[in-house]
Coordinates of C-alpha atoms in Angstrom, one line a residue:
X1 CA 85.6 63.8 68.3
X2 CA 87.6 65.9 65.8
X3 CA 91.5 67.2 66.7
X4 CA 91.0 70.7 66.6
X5 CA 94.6 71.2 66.7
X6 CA 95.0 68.4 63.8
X7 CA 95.9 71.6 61.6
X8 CA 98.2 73.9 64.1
X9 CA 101.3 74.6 63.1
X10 CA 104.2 75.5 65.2
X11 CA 107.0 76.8 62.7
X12 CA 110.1 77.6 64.4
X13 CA 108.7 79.8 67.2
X14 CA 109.0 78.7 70.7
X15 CA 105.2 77.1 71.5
X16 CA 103.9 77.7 74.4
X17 CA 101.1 74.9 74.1
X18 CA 102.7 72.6 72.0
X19 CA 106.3 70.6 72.1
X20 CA 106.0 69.4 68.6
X21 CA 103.2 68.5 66.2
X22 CA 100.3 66.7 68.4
X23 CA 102.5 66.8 71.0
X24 CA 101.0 69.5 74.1
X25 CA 103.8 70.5 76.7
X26 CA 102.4 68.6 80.2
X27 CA 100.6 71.5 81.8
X28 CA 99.2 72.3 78.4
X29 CA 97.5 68.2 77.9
X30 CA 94.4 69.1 79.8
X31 CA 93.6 71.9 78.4
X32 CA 93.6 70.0 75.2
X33 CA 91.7 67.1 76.2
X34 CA 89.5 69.5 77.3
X35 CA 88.9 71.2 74.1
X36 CA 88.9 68.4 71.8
X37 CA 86.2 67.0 73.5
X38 CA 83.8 70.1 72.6
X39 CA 81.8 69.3 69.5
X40 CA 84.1 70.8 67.1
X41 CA 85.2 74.3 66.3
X42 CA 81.4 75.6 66.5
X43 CA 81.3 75.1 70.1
X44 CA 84.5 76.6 71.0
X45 CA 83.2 79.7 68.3
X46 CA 80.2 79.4 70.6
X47 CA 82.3 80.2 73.6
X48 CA 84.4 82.8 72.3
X49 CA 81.1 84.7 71.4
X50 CA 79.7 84.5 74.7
X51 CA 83.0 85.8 76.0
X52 CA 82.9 88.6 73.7
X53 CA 79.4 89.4 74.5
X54 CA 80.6 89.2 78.4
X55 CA 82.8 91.6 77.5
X56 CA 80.7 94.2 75.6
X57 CA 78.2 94.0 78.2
X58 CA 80.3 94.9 81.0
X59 CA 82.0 97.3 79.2
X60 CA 85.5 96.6 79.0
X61 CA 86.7 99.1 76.9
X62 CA 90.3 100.9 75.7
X63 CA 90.7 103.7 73.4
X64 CA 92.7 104.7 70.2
X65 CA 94.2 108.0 70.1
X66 CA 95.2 107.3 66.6
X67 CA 91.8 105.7 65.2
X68 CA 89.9 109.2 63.6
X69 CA 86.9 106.7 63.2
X70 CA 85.7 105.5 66.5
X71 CA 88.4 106.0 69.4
X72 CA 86.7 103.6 72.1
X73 CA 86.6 99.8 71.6
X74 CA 86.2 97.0 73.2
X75 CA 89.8 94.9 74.4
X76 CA 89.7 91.7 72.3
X77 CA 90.1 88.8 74.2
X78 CA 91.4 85.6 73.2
X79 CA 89.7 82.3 74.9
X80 CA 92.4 80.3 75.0
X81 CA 94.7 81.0 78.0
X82 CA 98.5 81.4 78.4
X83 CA 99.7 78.3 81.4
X84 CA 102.6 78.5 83.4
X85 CA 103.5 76.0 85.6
X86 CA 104.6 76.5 88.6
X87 CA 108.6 75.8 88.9
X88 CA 108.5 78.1 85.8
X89 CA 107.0 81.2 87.9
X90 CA 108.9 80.4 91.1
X91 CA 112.4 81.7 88.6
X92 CA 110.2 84.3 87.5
X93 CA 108.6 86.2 90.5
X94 CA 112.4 86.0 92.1
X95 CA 113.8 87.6 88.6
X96 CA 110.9 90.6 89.1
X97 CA 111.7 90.5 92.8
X98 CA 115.5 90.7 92.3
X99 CA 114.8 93.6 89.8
X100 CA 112.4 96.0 91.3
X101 CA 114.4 96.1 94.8
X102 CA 117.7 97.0 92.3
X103 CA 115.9 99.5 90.5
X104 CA 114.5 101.0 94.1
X105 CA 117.8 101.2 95.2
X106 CA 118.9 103.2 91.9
X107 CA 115.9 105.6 92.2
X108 CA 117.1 106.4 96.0
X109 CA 121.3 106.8 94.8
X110 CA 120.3 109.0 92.1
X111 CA 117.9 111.6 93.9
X112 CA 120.7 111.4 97.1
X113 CA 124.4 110.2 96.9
X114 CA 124.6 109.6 93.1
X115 CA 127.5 106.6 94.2
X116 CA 126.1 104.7 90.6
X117 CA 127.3 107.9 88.5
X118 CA 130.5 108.6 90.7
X119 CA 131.9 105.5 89.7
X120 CA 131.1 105.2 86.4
X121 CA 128.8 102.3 86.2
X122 CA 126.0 104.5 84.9
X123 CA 126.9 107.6 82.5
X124 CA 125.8 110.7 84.8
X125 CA 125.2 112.3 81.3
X126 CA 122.5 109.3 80.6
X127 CA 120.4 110.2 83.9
X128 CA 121.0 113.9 83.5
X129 CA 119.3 113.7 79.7
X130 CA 117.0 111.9 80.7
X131 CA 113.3 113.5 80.3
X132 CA 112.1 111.9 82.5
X133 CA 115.0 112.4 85.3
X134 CA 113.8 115.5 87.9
X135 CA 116.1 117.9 89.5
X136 CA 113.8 119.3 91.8
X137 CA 113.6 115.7 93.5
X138 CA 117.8 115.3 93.9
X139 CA 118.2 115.6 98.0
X140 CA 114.6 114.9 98.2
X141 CA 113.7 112.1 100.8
X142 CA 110.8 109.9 99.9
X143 CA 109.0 108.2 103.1
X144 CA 109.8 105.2 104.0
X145 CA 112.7 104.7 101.1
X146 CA 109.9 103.7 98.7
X147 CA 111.1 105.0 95.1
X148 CA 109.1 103.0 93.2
X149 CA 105.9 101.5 94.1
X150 CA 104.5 99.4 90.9
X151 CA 106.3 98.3 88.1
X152 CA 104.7 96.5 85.1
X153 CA 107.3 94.8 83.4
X154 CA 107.0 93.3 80.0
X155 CA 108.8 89.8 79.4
X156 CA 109.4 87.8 76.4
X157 CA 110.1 84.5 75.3
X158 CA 112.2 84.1 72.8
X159 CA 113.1 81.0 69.8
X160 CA 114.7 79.2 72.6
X161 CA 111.9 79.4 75.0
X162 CA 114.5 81.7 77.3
X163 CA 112.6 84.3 79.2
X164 CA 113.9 87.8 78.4
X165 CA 113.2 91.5 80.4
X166 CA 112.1 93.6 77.3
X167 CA 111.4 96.9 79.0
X168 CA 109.8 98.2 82.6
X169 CA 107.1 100.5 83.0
X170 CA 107.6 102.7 86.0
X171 CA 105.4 105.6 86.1
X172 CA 101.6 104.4 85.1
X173 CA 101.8 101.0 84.3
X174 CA 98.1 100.0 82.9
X175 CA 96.5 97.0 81.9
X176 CA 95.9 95.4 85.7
X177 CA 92.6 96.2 85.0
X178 CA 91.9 93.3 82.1
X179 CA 93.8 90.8 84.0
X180 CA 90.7 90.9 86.4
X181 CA 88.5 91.0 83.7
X182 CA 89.6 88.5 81.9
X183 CA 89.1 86.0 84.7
X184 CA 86.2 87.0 85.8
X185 CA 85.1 86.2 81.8
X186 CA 87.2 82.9 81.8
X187 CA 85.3 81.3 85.2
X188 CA 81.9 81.5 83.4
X189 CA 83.2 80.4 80.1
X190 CA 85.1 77.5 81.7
X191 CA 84.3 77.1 85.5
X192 CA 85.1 73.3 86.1
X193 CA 88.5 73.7 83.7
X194 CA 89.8 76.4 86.1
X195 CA 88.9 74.4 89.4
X196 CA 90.8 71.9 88.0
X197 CA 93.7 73.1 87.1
X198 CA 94.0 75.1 90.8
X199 CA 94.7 78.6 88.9
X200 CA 96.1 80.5 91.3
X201 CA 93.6 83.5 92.1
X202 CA 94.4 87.3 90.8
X203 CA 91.5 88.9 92.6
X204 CA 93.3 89.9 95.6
X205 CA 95.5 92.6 93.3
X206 CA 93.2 95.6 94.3
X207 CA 93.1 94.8 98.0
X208 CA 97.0 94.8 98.0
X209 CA 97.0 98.0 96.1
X210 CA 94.8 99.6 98.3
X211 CA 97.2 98.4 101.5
X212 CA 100.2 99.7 99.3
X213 CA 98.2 103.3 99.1
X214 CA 97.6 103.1 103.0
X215 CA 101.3 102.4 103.6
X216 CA 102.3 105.3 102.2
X217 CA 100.1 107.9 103.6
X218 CA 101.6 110.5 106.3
X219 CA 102.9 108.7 109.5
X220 CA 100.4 111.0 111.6
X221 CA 97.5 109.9 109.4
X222 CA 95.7 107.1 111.1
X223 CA 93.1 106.7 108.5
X224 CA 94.1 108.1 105.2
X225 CA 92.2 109.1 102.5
X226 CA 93.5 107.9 98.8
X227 CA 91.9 108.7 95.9
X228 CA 92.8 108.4 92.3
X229 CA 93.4 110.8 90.0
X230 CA 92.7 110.2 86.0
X231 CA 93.6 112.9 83.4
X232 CA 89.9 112.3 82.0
X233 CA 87.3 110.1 80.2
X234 CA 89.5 110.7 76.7
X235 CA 92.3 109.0 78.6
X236 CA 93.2 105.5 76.6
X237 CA 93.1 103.8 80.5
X238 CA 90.0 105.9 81.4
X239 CA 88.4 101.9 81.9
X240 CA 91.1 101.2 84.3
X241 CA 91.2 104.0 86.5
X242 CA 87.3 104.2 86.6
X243 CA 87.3 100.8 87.3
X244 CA 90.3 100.7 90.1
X245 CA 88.7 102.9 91.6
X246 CA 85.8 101.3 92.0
X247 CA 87.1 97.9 93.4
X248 CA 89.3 99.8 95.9
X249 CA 86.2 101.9 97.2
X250 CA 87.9 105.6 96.7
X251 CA 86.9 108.2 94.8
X252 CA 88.5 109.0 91.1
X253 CA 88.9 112.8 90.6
X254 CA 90.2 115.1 87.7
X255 CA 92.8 117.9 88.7
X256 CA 89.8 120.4 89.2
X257 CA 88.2 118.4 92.0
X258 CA 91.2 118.9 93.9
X259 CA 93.0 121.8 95.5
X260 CA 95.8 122.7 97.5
X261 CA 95.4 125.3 100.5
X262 CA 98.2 126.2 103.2
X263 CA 100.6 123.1 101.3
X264 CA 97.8 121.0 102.2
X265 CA 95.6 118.9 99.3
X266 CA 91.8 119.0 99.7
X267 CA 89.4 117.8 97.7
X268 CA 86.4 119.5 96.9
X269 CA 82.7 118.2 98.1
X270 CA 79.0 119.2 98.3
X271 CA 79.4 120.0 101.8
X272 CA 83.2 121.5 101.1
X273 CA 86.5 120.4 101.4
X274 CA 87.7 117.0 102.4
X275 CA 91.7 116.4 103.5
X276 CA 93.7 114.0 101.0
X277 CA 96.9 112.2 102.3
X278 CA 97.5 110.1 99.5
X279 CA 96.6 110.4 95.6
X280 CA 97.8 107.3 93.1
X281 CA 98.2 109.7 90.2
X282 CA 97.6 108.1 86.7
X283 CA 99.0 110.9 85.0
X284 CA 102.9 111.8 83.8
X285 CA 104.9 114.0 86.2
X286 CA 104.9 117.1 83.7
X287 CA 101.4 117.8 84.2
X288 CA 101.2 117.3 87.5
X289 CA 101.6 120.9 88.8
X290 CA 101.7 123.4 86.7
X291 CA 103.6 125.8 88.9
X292 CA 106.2 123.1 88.7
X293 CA 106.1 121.2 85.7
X294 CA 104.3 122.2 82.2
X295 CA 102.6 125.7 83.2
X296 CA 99.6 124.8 80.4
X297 CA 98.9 122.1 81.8
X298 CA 94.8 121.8 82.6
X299 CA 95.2 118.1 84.1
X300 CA 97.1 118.8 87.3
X301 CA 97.0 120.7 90.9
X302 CA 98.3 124.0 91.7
X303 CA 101.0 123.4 94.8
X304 CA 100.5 119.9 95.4
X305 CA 104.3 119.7 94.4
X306 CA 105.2 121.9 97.6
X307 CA 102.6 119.7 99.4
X308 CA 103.9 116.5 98.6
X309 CA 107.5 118.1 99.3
X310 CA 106.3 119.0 103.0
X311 CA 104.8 115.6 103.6
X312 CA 101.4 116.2 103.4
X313 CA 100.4 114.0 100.6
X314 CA 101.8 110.7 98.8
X315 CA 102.2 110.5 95.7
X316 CA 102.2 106.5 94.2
X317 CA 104.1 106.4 91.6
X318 CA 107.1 109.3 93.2
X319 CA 108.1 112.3 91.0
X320 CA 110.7 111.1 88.8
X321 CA 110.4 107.8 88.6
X322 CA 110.4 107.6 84.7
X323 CA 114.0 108.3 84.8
X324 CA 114.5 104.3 85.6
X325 CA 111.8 102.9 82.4
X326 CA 114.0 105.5 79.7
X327 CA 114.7 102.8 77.5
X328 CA 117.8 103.4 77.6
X329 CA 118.4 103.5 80.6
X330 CA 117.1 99.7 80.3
X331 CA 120.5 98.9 79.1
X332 CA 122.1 99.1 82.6
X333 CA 119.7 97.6 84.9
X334 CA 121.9 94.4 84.6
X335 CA 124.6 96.3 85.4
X336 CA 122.4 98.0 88.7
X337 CA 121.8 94.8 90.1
X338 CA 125.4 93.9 90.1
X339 CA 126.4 96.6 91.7
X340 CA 123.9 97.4 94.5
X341 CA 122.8 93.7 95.0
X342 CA 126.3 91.5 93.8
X343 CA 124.4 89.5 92.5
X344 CA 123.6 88.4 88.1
X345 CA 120.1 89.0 86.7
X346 CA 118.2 86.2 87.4
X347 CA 115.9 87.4 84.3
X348 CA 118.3 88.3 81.1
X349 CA 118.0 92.0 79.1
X350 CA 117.1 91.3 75.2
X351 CA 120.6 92.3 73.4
X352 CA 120.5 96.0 73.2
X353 CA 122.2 98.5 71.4
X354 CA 122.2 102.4 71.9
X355 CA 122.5 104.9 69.7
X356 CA 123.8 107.5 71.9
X357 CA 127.6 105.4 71.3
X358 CA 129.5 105.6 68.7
X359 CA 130.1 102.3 68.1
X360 CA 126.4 100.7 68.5
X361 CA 125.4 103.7 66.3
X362 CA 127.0 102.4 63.3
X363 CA 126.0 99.2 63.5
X364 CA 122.2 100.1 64.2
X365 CA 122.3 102.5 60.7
X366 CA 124.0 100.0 59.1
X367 CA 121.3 97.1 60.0
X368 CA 117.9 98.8 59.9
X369 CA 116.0 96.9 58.3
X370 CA 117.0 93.4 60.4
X371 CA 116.3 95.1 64.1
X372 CA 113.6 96.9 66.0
X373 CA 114.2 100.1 66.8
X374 CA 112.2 102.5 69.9
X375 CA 111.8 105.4 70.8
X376 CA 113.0 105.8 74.4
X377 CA 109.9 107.9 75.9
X378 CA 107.5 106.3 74.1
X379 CA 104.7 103.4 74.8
X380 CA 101.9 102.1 73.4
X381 CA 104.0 100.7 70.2
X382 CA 104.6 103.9 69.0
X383 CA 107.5 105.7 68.1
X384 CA 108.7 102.2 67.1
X385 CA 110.3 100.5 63.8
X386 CA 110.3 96.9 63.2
X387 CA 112.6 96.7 60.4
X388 CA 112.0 93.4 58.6
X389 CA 108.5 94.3 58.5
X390 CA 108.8 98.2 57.4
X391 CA 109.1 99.9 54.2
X392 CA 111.9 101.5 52.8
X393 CA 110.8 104.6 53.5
X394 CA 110.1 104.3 56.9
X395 CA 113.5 102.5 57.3
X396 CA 114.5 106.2 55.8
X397 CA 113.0 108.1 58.4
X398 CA 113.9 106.1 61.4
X399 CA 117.5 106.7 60.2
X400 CA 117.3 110.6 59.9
X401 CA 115.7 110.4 63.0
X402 CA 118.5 108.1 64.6
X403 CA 121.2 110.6 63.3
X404 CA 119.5 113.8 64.5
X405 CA 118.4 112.6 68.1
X406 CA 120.8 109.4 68.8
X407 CA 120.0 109.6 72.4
X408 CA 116.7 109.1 71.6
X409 CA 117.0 105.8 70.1
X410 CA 117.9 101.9 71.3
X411 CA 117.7 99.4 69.2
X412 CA 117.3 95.6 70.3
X413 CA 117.4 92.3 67.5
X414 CA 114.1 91.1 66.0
X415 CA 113.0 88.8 68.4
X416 CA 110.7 86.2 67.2
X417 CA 108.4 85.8 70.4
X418 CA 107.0 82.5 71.5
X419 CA 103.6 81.3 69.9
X420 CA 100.3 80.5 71.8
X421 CA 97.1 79.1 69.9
X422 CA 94.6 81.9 69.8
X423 CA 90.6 81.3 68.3
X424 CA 91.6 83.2 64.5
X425 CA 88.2 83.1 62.8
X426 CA 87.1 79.9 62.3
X427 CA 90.6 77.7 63.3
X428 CA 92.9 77.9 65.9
X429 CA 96.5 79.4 65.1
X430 CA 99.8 80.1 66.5
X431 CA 99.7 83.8 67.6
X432 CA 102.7 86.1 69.3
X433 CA 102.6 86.8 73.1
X434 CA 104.4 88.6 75.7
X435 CA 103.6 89.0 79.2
X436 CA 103.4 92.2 81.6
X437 CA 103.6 90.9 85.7
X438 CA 102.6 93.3 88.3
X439 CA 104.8 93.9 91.1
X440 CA 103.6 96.0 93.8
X441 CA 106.6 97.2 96.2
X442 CA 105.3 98.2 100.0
X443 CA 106.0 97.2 103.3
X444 CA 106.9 94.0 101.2
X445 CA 107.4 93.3 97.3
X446 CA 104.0 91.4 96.1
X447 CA 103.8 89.8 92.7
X448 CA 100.4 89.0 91.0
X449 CA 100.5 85.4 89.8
X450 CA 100.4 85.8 86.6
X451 CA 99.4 89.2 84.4
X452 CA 98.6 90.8 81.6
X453 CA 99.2 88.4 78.4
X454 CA 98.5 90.5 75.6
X455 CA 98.4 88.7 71.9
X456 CA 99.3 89.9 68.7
X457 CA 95.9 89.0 66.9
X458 CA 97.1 89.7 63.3
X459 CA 99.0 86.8 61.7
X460 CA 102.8 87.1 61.8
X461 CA 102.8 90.4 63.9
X462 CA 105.3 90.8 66.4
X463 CA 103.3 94.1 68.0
X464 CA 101.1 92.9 70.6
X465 CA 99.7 96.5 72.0
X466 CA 96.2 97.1 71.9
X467 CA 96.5 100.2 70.2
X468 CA 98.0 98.0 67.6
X469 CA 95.2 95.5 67.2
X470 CA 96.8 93.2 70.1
X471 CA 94.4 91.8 72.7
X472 CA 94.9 89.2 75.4
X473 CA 94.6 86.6 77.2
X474 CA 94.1 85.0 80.5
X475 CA 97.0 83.8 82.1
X476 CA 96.9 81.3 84.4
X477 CA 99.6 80.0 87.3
X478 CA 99.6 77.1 88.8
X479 CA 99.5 76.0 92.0
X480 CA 102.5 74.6 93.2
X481 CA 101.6 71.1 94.0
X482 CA 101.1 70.3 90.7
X483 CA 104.3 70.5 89.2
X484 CA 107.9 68.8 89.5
X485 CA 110.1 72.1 90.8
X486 CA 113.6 72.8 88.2
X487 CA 116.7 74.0 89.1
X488 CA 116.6 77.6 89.3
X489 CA 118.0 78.8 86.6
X490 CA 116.3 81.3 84.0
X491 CA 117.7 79.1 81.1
X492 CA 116.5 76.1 82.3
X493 CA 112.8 77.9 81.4
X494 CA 112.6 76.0 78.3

């Protein structure tokens, strides 16, 4: 049988499959085996074809607000998938753990008592210009203390093999939606292989999202009704909420299907008006009311701040709840989980720098074109330099960006992320990854074993966003017989 890694490389990035040259990390040598036993690279084309095709046909889609030719497309997948073991996701479910309760318990400070601002461990003039940070909410209780109820955060791995926080995603975290797709895709592709290994299942996610959505609704509700409510069909994550939807069982309206009479939210029906107690909104917080928020906007409901302010209706994720995924505000989390939990981040920040001080600014103008720089509203990869791999020119316009808006701005190192073999025509090659865990925070904090590993399909890219021609892969997490346990110890990841 031929090696049909004989040919991989694995430069000075951190491998994920691979120790050295021939040599697979443990959890990776099955996987291998199993491979290299295939005949050749035509039957492991063969597979990622009818993965493809699996794909296409259940219509698995994104879209590309950029792309004037064709805006829909179908999510690349990559078939072979991203393995952690499990000592190695053990560190890294209590890191996201540790993380979401601190950032819960900075949501709750800022909108009451402010104590993180008071004493200076947070600049109040960091929170106050935030965009995302909302007035209206400060005195505001939220039931049940919930401030935040999912959080998709993005890790990295960087040269060392360290894992690294790059940046949260508070407000509509998307993507959940592939992760069940792709293993869905992967069991018929390679049934016995995931048996084997004793993946750990994803499939549950909806049915804890659903019991999160219950949780929250009025206490005089006995049996809510949730639905979920999309901004459109011309959405980039009109799949996922479509499809969410779906698997939970409730219905997906627009902000026209729903209304708001005597502070109450209905939602209108054939036979008339039906009671909603709790809406998981998939749309930012300025179009949510536009007696509110952005009057023009066409995408949210009349009142249903007041009602949601009178108790009538839940709102998953809260108003304001951006204010904690500013990217600057990034920069302090370590610092939040020191001071409302005592204890050090069990999952390190990457080195950041912020342009709003006077100090970092000068050393972010005066080494552009070695770091990447983001905007700190933005997603999607946009709004984003990465400096060894830009232009002149645009190194130019970040920088009279930078010094017009410097609150606007962080900037972090080029990190060169760790390496998984992707399918790349008709070899195999070394491609970037990251890694975007789900954490759902209820009457407890769940974690979905595993996530959303999304790839960066063109060679040498460090951008792994779909709208940037990333894709993914499936990620599997093993079961925990299988592996010797580490100390605990983020650095001990390697």
């Amino acid at each position: 049988m031929p090696d049909l890694f004989a040919h991989y490389e694995t430069s000075r990035f951190y491998d994920e499959m691979f120790a050295g040259p021939g040599r697979a990390h443990a959890h990776y040598q099955r996987l291998a085996e199993r491979i290299n036993r295939m005949e050749g690279m035509a039957e492991l084309l063969e597979r990622q074809r009818s993965a493809d095709q699996a794909f296409l046909s259940r219509g698995v889609t994104f879209t590309v607000y950029s792309d004037n030719a064709g805006t829909e497309k179908i999510f690349p997948f990559d078939l072979i998938p991203r393995i952690i073991p499990a000592h190695e996701w053990e560190v890294l479910e209590a890191g996201l753990h540790q993380r979401m309760t601190a950032l819960n318990l900075f949501l709750a400070d800022i909108y009451s008592e402010q104590r993180i601002l008071k004493e200076g461990v947070v600049p109040r003039e960091m929170v106050e210009s935030s965009k995302h940070f909302r007035r209206e909410m400060v005195g505001f209780a939220i039931p049940k203390g919930l401030y935040v109820h999912i959080n998709g955060t993005d890790l990295i791995r960087d040269e060392a093999g360290v894992y690294r926080v790059l940046e949260d995603n508070l407000r509509t975290p998307s993507g959940v939606s592939y992760v069940l797709e792709n293993r869905q895709v992967m069991k018929r592709v390679f049934p016995n292989l995931l048996r084997d290994y004793r993946v750990r299942p994803v499939e549950n996610y909806t049915n804890d999202l659903l019991s999160l959505l219950n949780h929250l609704a009025p206490a005089h509700v006995p049996e809510p009704t949730v639905v979920l409510l999309t901004p459109g069909v011309y959405n980039s994550a009109y799949f996922e909420h479509s499809f969410l939807a779906r698997q939970m069982g409730i219905e997906i309206v627009e902000g026209s299907d729903l209304v708001v009479e005597n502070d109450r939210v209905y939602m209108r029906r054939t036979d008339g008006l039906a009671p909603v107690h709790v809406i998981y909104r998939r749309i930012d917080d300025d179009f949510l009311d536009p007696t509110v928020f952005r009057p023009d906007s066409l995408l949210g409901v009349p009142g249903l701040v007041e009602a949601y302010r009178k108790g009538n209706v839940a709102l998953c994720n809260p108003i304001g709840t951006g204010v904690a995924d500013d990217k600057a505000m990034y920069y302090y989390v370590p610092r939040m989980i020191k001071f409302y939990l005592g204890q050090d981040p069990i999952l390190p920040n990457v080195d950041t720098y912020l342009s709003s001080d006077e100090k970092d600014l000068k050393y972010i103008l005066e080494n552009l074109p070695k770091l990447v720089v983001k905007s700190v509203n933005e997603a999607g990869g946009y709004g984003m330099l990465v400096g060894p791999h830009s232009t002149e020119a645009q190194i130019e316009e970040f920088r009279a960006k930078i010094i017009d808006n410097p609150r606007n701005f962080i900037a972090q190192p080029t990190i060169g992320l760790s390496r998984c073999p992707a399918v790349c025509g008709d070899s195999i090659e070394g491609r970037h990854i990251d890694l975007r865990p789900y954490i759902l925070n209820g009457e407890t904090i769940k974690i979905m074993p595993g996530g959303l590993t999304r790839v960066a399909l063109r060679k040498g890219s460090l951008v792994v966003n779909s709208s940037q021609g990333g894709g993914s892969k499936d990620t599997w997490v093993l079961a925990a017989d299988q592996q010797t346990p580490a100390p605990f110890s983020a650095k001990l990841l390697v």
